[in-house]
Coordinates of C-alpha atoms in Angstrom, one line a residue:
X1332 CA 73.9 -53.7 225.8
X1333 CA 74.8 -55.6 222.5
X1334 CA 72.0 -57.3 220.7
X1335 CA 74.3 -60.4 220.7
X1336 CA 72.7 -60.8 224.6
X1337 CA 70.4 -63.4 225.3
X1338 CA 67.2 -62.2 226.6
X1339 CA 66.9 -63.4 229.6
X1340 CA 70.1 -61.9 230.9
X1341 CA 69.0 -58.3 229.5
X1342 CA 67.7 -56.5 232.7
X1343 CA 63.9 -55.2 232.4
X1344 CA 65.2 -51.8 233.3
X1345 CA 69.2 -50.0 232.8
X1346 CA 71.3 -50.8 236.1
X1347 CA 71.8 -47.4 238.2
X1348 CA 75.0 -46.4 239.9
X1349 CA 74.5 -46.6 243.4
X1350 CA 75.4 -43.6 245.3
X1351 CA 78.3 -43.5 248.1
X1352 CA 75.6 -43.1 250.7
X1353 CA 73.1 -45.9 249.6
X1354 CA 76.6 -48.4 249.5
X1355 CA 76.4 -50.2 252.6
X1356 CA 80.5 -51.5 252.3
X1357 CA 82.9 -51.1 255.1
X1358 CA 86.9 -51.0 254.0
X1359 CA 90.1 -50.8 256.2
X1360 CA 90.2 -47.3 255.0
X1361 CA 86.8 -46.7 256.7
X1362 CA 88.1 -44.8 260.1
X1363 CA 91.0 -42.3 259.4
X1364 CA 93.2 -44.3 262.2
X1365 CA 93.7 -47.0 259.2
X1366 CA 94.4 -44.5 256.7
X1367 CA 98.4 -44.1 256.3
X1368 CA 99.8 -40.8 256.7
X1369 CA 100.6 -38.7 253.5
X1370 CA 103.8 -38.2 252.9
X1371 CA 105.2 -35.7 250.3
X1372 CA 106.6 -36.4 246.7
X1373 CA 110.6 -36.9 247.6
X1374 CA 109.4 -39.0 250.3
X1375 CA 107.8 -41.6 247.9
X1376 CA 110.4 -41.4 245.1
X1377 CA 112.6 -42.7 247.8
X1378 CA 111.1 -45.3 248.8
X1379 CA 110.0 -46.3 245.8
X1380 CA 113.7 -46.0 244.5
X1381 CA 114.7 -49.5 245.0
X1382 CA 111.0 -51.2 245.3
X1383 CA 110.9 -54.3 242.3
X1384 CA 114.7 -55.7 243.9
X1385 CA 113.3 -57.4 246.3
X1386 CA 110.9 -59.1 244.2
X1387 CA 113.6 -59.8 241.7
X1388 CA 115.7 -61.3 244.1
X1389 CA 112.9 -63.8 245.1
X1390 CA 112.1 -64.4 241.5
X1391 CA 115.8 -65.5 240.2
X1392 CA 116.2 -67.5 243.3
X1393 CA 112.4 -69.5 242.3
X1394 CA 114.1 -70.0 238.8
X1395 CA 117.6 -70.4 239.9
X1396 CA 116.2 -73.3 242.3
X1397 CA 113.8 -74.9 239.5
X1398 CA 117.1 -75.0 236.8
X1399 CA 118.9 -76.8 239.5
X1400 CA 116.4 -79.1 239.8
X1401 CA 115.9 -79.1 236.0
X1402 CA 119.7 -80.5 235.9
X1403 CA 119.5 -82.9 238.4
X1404 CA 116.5 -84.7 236.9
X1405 CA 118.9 -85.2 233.8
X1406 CA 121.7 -85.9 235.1
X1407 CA 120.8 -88.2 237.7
X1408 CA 117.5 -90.0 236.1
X1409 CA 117.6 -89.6 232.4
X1410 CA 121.5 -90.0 231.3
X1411 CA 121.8 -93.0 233.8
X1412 CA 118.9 -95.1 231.9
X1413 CA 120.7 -94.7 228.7
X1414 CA 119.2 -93.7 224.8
X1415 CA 115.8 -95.2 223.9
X1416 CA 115.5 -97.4 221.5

């Protein structure tokens, strides 16, 4: 622990790793009914082939629809009122 550490948050004795037994901590992956089925190594390269399009897709539309707004705020609120000053 660095000596930097307040003393009061030092702990009187080191923190042990608890083991898997001693955890009590239930997960999804708990029963091997919720565990998916392997699949082999071609399988997953193709699905995995076109994985981030989606995502990209859904991305350039979010910007796509902010720029759009981005424009019509100009044009229609700021250029109407005219320079300042």
């Amino acid at each position: 622990m660095p000596d930097d550490v307040a003393p009061a948050m030092r702990p009187e004795r080191p923190m042990e790793a608890l083991d898997i037994e001693e955890q009590n901590h239930a997960s999804a992956a708990h029963l091997p009914e919720h565990v998916a089925a392997p699949i082999r190594a071609d399988q997953a390269v193709e699905a995995l082939r076109n994985g981030p399009r989606g995502a990209l897709v859904i991305a350039g539309i979010a910007v796509a629809i902010l720029f759009i707004g981005w424009l019509a705020f100009y044009f229609l609120l700021f250029l109407p009122r005219g320079p300042i000053g």
